[in-house]
mmCIF file of the C-alpha atoms, coordinates in Angstrom:
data_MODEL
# 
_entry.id   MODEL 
# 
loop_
_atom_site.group_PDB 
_atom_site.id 
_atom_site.type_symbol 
_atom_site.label_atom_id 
_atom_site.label_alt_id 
_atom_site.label_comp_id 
_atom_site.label_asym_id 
_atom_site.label_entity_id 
_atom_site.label_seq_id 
_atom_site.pdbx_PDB_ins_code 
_atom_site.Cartn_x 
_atom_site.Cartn_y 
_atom_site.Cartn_z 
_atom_site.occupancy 
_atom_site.B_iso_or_equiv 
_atom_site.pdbx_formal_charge 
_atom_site.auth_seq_id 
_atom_site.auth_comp_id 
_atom_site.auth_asym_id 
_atom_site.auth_atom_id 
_atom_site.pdbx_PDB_model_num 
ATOM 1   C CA . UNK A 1 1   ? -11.506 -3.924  -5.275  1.00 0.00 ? 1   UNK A CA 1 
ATOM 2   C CA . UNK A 1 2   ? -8.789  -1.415  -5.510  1.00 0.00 ? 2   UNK A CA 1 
ATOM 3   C CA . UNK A 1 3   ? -7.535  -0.484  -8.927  1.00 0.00 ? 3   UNK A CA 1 
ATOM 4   C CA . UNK A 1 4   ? -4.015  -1.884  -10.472 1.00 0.00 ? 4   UNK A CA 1 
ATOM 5   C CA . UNK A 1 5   ? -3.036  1.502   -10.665 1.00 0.00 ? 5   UNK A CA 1 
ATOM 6   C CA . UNK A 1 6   ? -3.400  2.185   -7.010  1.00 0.00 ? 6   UNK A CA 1 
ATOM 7   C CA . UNK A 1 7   ? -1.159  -0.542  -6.500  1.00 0.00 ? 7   UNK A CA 1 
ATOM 8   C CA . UNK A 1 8   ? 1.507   0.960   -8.945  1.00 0.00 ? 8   UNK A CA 1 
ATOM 9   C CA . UNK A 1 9   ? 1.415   3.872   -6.933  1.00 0.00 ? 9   UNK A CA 1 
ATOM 10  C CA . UNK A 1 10  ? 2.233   2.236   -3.501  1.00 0.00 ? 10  UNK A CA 1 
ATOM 11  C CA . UNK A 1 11  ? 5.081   0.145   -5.070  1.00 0.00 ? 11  UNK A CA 1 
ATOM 12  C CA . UNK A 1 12  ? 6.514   3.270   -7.038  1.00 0.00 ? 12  UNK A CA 1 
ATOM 13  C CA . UNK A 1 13  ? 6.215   5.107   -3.803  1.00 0.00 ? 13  UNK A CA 1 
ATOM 14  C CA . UNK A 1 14  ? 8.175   1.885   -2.122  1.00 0.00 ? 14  UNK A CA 1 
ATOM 15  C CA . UNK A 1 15  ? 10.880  2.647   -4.551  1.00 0.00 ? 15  UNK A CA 1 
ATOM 16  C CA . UNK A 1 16  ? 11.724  6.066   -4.418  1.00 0.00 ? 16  UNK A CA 1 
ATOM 17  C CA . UNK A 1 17  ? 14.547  7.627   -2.484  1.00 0.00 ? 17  UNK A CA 1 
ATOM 18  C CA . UNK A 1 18  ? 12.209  10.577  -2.038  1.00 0.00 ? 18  UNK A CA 1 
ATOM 19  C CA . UNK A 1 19  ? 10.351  8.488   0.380   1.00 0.00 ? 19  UNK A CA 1 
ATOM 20  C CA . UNK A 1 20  ? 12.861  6.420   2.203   1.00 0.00 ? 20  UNK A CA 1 
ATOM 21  C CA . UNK A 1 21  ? 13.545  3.787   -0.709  1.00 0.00 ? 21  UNK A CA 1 
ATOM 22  C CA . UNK A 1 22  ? 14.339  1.114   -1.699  1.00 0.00 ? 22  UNK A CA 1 
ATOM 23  C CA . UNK A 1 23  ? 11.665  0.103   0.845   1.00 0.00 ? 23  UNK A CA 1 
ATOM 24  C CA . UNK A 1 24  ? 12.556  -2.624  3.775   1.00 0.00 ? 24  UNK A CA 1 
ATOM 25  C CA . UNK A 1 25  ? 10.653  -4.943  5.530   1.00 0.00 ? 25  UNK A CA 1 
ATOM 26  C CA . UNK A 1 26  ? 10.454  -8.374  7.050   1.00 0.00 ? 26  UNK A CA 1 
ATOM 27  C CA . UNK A 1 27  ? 7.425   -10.544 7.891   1.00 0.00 ? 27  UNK A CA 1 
ATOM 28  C CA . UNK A 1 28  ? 7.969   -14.128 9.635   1.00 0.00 ? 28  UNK A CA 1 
ATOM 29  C CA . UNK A 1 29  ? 6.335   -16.741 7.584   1.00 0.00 ? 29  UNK A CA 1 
ATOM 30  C CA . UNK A 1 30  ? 5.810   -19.152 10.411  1.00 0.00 ? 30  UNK A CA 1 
ATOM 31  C CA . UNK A 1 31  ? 9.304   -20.887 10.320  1.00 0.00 ? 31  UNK A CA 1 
ATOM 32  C CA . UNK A 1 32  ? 11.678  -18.244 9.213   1.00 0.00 ? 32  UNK A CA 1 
ATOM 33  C CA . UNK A 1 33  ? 11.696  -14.428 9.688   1.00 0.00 ? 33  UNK A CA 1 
ATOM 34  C CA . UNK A 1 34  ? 11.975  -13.175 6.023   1.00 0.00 ? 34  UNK A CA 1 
ATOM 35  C CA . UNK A 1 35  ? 13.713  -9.740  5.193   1.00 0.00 ? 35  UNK A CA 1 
ATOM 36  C CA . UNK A 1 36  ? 12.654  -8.060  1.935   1.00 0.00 ? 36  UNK A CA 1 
ATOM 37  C CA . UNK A 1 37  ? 14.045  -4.928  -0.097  1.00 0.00 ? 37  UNK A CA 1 
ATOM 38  C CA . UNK A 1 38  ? 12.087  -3.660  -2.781  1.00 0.00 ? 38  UNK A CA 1 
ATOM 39  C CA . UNK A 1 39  ? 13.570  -3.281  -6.158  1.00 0.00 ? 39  UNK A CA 1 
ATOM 40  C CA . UNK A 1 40  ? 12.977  -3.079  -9.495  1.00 0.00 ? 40  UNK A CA 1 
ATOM 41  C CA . UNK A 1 41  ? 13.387  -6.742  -10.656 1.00 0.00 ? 41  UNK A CA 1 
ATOM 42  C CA . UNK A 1 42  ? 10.497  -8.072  -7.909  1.00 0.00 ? 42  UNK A CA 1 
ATOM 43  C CA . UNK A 1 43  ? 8.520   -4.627  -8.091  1.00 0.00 ? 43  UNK A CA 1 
ATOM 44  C CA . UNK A 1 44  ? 6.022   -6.485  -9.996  1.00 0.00 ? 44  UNK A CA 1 
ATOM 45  C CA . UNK A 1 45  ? 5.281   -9.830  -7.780  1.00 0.00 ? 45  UNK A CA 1 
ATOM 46  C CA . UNK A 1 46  ? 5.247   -7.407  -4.848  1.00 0.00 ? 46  UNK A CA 1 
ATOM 47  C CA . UNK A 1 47  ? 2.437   -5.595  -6.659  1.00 0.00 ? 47  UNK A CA 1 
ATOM 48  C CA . UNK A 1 48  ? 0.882   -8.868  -7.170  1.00 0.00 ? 48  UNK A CA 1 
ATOM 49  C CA . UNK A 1 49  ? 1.301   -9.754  -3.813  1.00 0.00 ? 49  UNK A CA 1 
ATOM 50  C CA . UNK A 1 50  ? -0.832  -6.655  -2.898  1.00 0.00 ? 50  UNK A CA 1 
ATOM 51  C CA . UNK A 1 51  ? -3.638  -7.431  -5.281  1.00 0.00 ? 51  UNK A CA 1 
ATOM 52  C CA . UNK A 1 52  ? -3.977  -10.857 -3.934  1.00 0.00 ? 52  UNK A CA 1 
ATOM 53  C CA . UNK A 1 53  ? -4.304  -9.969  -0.281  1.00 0.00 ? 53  UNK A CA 1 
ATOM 54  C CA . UNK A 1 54  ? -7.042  -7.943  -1.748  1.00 0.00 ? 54  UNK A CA 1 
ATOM 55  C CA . UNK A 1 55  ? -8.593  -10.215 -3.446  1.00 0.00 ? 55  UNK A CA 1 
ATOM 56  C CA . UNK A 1 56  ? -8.938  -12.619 -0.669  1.00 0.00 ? 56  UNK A CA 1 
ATOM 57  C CA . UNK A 1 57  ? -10.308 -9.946  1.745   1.00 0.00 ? 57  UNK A CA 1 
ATOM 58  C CA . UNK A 1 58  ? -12.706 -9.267  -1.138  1.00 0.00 ? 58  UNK A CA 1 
ATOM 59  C CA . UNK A 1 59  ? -13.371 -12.704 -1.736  1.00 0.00 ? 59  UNK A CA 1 
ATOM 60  C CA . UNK A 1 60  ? -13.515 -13.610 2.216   1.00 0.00 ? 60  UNK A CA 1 
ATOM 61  C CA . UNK A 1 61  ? -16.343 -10.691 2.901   1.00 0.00 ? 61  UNK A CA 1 
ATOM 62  C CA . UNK A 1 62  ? -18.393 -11.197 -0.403  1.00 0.00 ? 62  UNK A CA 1 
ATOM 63  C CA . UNK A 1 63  ? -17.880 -15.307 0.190   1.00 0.00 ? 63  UNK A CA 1 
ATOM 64  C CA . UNK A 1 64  ? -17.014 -15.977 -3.304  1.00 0.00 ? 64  UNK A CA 1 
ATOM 65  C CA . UNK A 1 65  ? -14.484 -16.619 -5.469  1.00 0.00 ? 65  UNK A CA 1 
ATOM 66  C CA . UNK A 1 66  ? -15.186 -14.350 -8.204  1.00 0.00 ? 66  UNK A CA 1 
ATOM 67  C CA . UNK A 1 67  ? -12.237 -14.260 -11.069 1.00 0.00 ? 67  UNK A CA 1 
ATOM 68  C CA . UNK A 1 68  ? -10.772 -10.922 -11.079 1.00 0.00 ? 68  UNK A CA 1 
ATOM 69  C CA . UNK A 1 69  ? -8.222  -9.209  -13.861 1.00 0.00 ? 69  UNK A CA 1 
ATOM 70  C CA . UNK A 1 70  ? -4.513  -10.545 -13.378 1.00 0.00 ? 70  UNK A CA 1 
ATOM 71  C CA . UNK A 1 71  ? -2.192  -7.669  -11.958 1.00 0.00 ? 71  UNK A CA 1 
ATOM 72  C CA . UNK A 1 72  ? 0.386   -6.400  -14.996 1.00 0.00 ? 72  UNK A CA 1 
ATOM 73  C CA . UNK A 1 73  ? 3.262   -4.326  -13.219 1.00 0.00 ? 73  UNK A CA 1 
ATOM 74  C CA . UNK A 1 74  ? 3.618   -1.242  -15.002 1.00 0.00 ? 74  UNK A CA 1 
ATOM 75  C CA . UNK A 1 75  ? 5.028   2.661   -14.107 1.00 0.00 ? 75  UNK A CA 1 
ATOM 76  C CA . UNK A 1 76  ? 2.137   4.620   -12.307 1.00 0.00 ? 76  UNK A CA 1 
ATOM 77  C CA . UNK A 1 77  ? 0.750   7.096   -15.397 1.00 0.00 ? 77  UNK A CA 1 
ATOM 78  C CA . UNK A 1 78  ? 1.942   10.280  -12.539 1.00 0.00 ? 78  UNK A CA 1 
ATOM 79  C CA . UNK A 1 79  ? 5.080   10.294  -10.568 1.00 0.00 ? 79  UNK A CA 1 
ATOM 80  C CA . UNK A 1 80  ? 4.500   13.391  -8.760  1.00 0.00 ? 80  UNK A CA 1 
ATOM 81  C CA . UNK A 1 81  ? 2.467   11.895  -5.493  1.00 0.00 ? 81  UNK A CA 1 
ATOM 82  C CA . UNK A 1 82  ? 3.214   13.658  -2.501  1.00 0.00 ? 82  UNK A CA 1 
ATOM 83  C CA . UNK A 1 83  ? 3.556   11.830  0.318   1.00 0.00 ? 83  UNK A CA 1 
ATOM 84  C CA . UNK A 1 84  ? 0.212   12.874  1.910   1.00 0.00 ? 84  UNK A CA 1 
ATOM 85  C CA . UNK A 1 85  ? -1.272  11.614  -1.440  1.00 0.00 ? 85  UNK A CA 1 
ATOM 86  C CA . UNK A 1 86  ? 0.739   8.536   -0.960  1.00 0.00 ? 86  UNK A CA 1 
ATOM 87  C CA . UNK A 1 87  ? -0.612  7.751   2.789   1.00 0.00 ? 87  UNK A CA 1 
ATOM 88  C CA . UNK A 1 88  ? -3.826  8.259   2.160   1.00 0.00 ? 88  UNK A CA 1 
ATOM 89  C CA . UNK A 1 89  ? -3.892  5.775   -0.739  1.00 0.00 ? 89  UNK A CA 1 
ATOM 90  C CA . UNK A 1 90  ? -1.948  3.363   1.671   1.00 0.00 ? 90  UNK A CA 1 
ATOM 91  C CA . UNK A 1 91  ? -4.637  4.235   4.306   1.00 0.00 ? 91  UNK A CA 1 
ATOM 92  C CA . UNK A 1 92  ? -7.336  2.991   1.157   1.00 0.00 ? 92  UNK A CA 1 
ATOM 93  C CA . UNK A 1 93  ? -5.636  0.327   0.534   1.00 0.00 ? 93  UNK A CA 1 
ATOM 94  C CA . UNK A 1 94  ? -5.658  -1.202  4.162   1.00 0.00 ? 94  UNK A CA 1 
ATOM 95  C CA . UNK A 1 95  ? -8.913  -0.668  4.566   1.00 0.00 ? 95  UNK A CA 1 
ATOM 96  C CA . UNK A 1 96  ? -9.916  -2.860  1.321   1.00 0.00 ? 96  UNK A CA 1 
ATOM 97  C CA . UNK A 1 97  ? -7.078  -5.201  1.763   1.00 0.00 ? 97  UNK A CA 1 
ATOM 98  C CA . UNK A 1 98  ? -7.864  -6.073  5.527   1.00 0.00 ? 98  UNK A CA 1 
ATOM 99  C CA . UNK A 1 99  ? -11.606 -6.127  6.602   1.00 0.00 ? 99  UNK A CA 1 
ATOM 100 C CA . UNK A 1 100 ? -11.392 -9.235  8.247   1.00 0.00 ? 100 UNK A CA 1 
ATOM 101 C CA . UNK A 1 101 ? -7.745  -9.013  9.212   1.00 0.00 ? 101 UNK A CA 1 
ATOM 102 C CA . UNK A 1 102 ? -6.513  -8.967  12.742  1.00 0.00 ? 102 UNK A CA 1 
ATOM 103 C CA . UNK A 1 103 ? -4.197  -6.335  12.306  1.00 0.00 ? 103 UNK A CA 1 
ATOM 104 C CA . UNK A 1 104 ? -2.120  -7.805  15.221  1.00 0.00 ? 104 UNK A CA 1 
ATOM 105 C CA . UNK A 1 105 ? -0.886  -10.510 13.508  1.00 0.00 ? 105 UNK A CA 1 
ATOM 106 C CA . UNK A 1 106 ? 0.508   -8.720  10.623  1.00 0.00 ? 106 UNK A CA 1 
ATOM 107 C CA . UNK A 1 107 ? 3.869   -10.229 11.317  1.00 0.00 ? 107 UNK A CA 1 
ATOM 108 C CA . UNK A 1 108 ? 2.537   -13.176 9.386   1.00 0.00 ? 108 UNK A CA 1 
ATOM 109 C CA . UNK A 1 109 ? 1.295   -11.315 6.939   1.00 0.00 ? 109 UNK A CA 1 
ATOM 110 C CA . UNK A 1 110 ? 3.922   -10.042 4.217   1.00 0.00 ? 110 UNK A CA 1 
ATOM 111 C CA . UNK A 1 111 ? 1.273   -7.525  2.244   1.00 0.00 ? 111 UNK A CA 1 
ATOM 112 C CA . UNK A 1 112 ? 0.541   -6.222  5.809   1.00 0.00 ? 112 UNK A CA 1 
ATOM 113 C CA . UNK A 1 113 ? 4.343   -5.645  6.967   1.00 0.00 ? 113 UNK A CA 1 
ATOM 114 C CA . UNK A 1 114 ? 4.769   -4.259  3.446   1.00 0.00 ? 114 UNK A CA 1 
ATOM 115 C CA . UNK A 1 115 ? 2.337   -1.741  4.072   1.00 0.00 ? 115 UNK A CA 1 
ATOM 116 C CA . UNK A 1 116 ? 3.695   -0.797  7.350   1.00 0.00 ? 116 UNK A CA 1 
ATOM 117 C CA . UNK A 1 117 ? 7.074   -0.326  6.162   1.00 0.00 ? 117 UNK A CA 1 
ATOM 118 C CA . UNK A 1 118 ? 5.898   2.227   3.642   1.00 0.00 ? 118 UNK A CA 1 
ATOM 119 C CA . UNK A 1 119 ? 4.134   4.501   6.067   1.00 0.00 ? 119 UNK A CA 1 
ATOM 120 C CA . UNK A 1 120 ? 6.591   4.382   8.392   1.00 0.00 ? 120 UNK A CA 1 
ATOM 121 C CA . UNK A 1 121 ? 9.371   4.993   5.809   1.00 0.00 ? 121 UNK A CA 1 
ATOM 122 C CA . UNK A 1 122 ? 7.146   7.743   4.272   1.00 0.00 ? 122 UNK A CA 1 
ATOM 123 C CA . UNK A 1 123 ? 6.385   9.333   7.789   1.00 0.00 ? 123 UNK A CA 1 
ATOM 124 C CA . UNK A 1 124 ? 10.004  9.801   8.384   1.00 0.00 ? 124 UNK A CA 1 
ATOM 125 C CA . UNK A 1 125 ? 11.675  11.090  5.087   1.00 0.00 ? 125 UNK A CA 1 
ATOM 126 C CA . UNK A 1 126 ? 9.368   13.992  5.325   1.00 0.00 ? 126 UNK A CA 1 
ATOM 127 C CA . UNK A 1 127 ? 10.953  16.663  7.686   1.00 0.00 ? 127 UNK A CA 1 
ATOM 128 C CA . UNK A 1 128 ? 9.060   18.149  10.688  1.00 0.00 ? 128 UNK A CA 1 
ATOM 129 C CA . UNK A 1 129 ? 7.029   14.487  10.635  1.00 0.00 ? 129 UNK A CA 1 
ATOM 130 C CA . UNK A 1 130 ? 7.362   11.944  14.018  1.00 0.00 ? 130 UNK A CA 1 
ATOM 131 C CA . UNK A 1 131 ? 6.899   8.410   13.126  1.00 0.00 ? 131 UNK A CA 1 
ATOM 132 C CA . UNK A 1 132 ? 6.571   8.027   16.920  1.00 0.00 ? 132 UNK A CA 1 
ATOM 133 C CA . UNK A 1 133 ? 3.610   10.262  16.933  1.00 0.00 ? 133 UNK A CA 1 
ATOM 134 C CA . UNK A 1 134 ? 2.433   9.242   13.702  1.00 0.00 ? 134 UNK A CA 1 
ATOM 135 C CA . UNK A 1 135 ? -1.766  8.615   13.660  1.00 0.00 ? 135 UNK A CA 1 
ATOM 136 C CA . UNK A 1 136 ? -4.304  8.802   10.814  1.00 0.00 ? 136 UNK A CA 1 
ATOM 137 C CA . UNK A 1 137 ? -5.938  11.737  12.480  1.00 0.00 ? 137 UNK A CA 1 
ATOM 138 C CA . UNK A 1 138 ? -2.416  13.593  12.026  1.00 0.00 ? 138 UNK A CA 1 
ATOM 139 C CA . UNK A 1 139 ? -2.747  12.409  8.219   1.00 0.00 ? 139 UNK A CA 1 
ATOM 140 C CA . UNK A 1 140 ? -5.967  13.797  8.111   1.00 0.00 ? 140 UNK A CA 1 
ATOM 141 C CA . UNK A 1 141 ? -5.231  17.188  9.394   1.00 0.00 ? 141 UNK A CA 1 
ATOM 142 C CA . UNK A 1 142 ? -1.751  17.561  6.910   1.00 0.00 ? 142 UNK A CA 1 
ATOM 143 C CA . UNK A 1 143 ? -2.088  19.905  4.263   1.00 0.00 ? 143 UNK A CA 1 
ATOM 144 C CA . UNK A 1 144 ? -3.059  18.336  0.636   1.00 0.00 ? 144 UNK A CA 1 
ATOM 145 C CA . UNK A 1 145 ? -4.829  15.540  2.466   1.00 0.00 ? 145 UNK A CA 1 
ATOM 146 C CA . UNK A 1 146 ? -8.637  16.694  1.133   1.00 0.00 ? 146 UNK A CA 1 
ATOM 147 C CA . UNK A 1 147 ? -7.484  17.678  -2.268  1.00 0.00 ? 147 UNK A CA 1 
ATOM 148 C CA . UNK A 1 148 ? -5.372  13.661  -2.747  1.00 0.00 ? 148 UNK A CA 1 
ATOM 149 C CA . UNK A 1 149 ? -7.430  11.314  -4.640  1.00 0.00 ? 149 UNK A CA 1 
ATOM 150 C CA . UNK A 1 150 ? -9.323  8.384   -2.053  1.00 0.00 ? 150 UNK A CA 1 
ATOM 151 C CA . UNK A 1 151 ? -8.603  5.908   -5.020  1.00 0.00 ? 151 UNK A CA 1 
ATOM 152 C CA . UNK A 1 152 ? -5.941  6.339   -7.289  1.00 0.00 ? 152 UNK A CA 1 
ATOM 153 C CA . UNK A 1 153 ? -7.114  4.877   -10.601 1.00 0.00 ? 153 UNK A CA 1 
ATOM 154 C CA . UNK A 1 154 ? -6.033  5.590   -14.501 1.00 0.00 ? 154 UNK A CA 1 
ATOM 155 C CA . UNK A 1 155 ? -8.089  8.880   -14.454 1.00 0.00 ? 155 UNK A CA 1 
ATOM 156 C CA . UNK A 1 156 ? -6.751  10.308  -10.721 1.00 0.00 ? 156 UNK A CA 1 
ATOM 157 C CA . UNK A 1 157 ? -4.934  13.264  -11.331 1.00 0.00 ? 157 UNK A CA 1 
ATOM 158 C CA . UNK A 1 158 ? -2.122  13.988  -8.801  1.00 0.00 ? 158 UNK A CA 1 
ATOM 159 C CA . UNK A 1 159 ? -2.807  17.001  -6.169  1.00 0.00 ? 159 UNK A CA 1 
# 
C-alpha cells in the first residue's frame, strides 16, 4: 500500500503553479465526459480518490478485502519536491495503484487520468523538458532521480 503521505505529495504537487497548477483533467464516466480542476476545497476527496484506487488494486491482487486506515487530507510535512522527485513518486504510485489495470482504458478511470494529467503537466512546466518525448527511461536518466525517495512516507526527506 502506498503511504497517505505519498498521496499528499502528488495532490500538493497537483496544486502548485510551480508545476503547471491548478491541475486539469477529464475522465468519461461512461455517460458523460467529466472535466476536473484541482483545488483546495476537493484536494482532499481527490486524495481519497487515489487511496481507493489503491486499495482496490491491493485488494484485487491479494483477493481480500482487508480494512485499511481512512485517508485524512493534510499538507505534505516538505514542500520542496522537485519535479523529478515528484515523477518518480507518480511513477510509484502507478505501479501500486494499477497492477491489474489495463492502462488503455484509463479514460474510465478518473485516479488514472488524474495521474496522467500530473506528469504531463509536470513534464512541461519544467524548461528544456518535451512532453512529446516524455518516457520513464528519460525520468530515469534526469538528474536527482537516484537521490528522490521510491516512497514518500512521514520520514522521506526531500532530495
Amino acid at each position: 500500500m502506498i503511504d497517505h503521505e505519498h498521496v499528499r505529495v502528488l495532490v500538493w504537487a497537483g496544486l502548485q503553479p510551480r508545476f503547471g497548477g491548478p491541475l486539469r483533467w477529464w475522465f468519461d464516466d461512461g455517460s458523460t465526459r467529466a472535466d476536473r480542476i484541482l483545488t483546495e476545497a476537493d484536494a482532499a476527496s481527490v486524495g481519497a480518490m487515489l487511496v481507493a484506487q489503491n486499495e482496490a488494486a491491493f485488494n484485487d491482487v491479494h483477493e481480500w478485502e482487508d480494512p485499511h486506515a481512512p485517508y485524512e487530507h493534510a499538507s505534505p510535512l516538505r514542500d520542496d519536491w522537485s519535479a523529478v522527485a515528484v515523477l518518480k513518486a507518480l511513477q510509484h504510485y502507478v505501479y501500486h495503484a494499477f497492477l491489474d489495470e489495463d492502462h488503455d482504458e484509463w479514460t474510465s478511470n478518473e485516479a488514472g487520468m488524474f495521474c496522467s494529467a500530473l506528469s504531463g503537466s509536470i513534464v512541461a512546466s519544467v524548461p528544456g523538458w518535451d512532453p512529446t518525448t516524455w518516457t520513464p527511461a528519460v525520468l530515469r536518466a534526469a538528474p536527482g532521480y537516484v537521490e528522490a525517495p521510491l516512497e514518500i512516507n512521514r520520514s522521506s526527506s526531500a532530495p
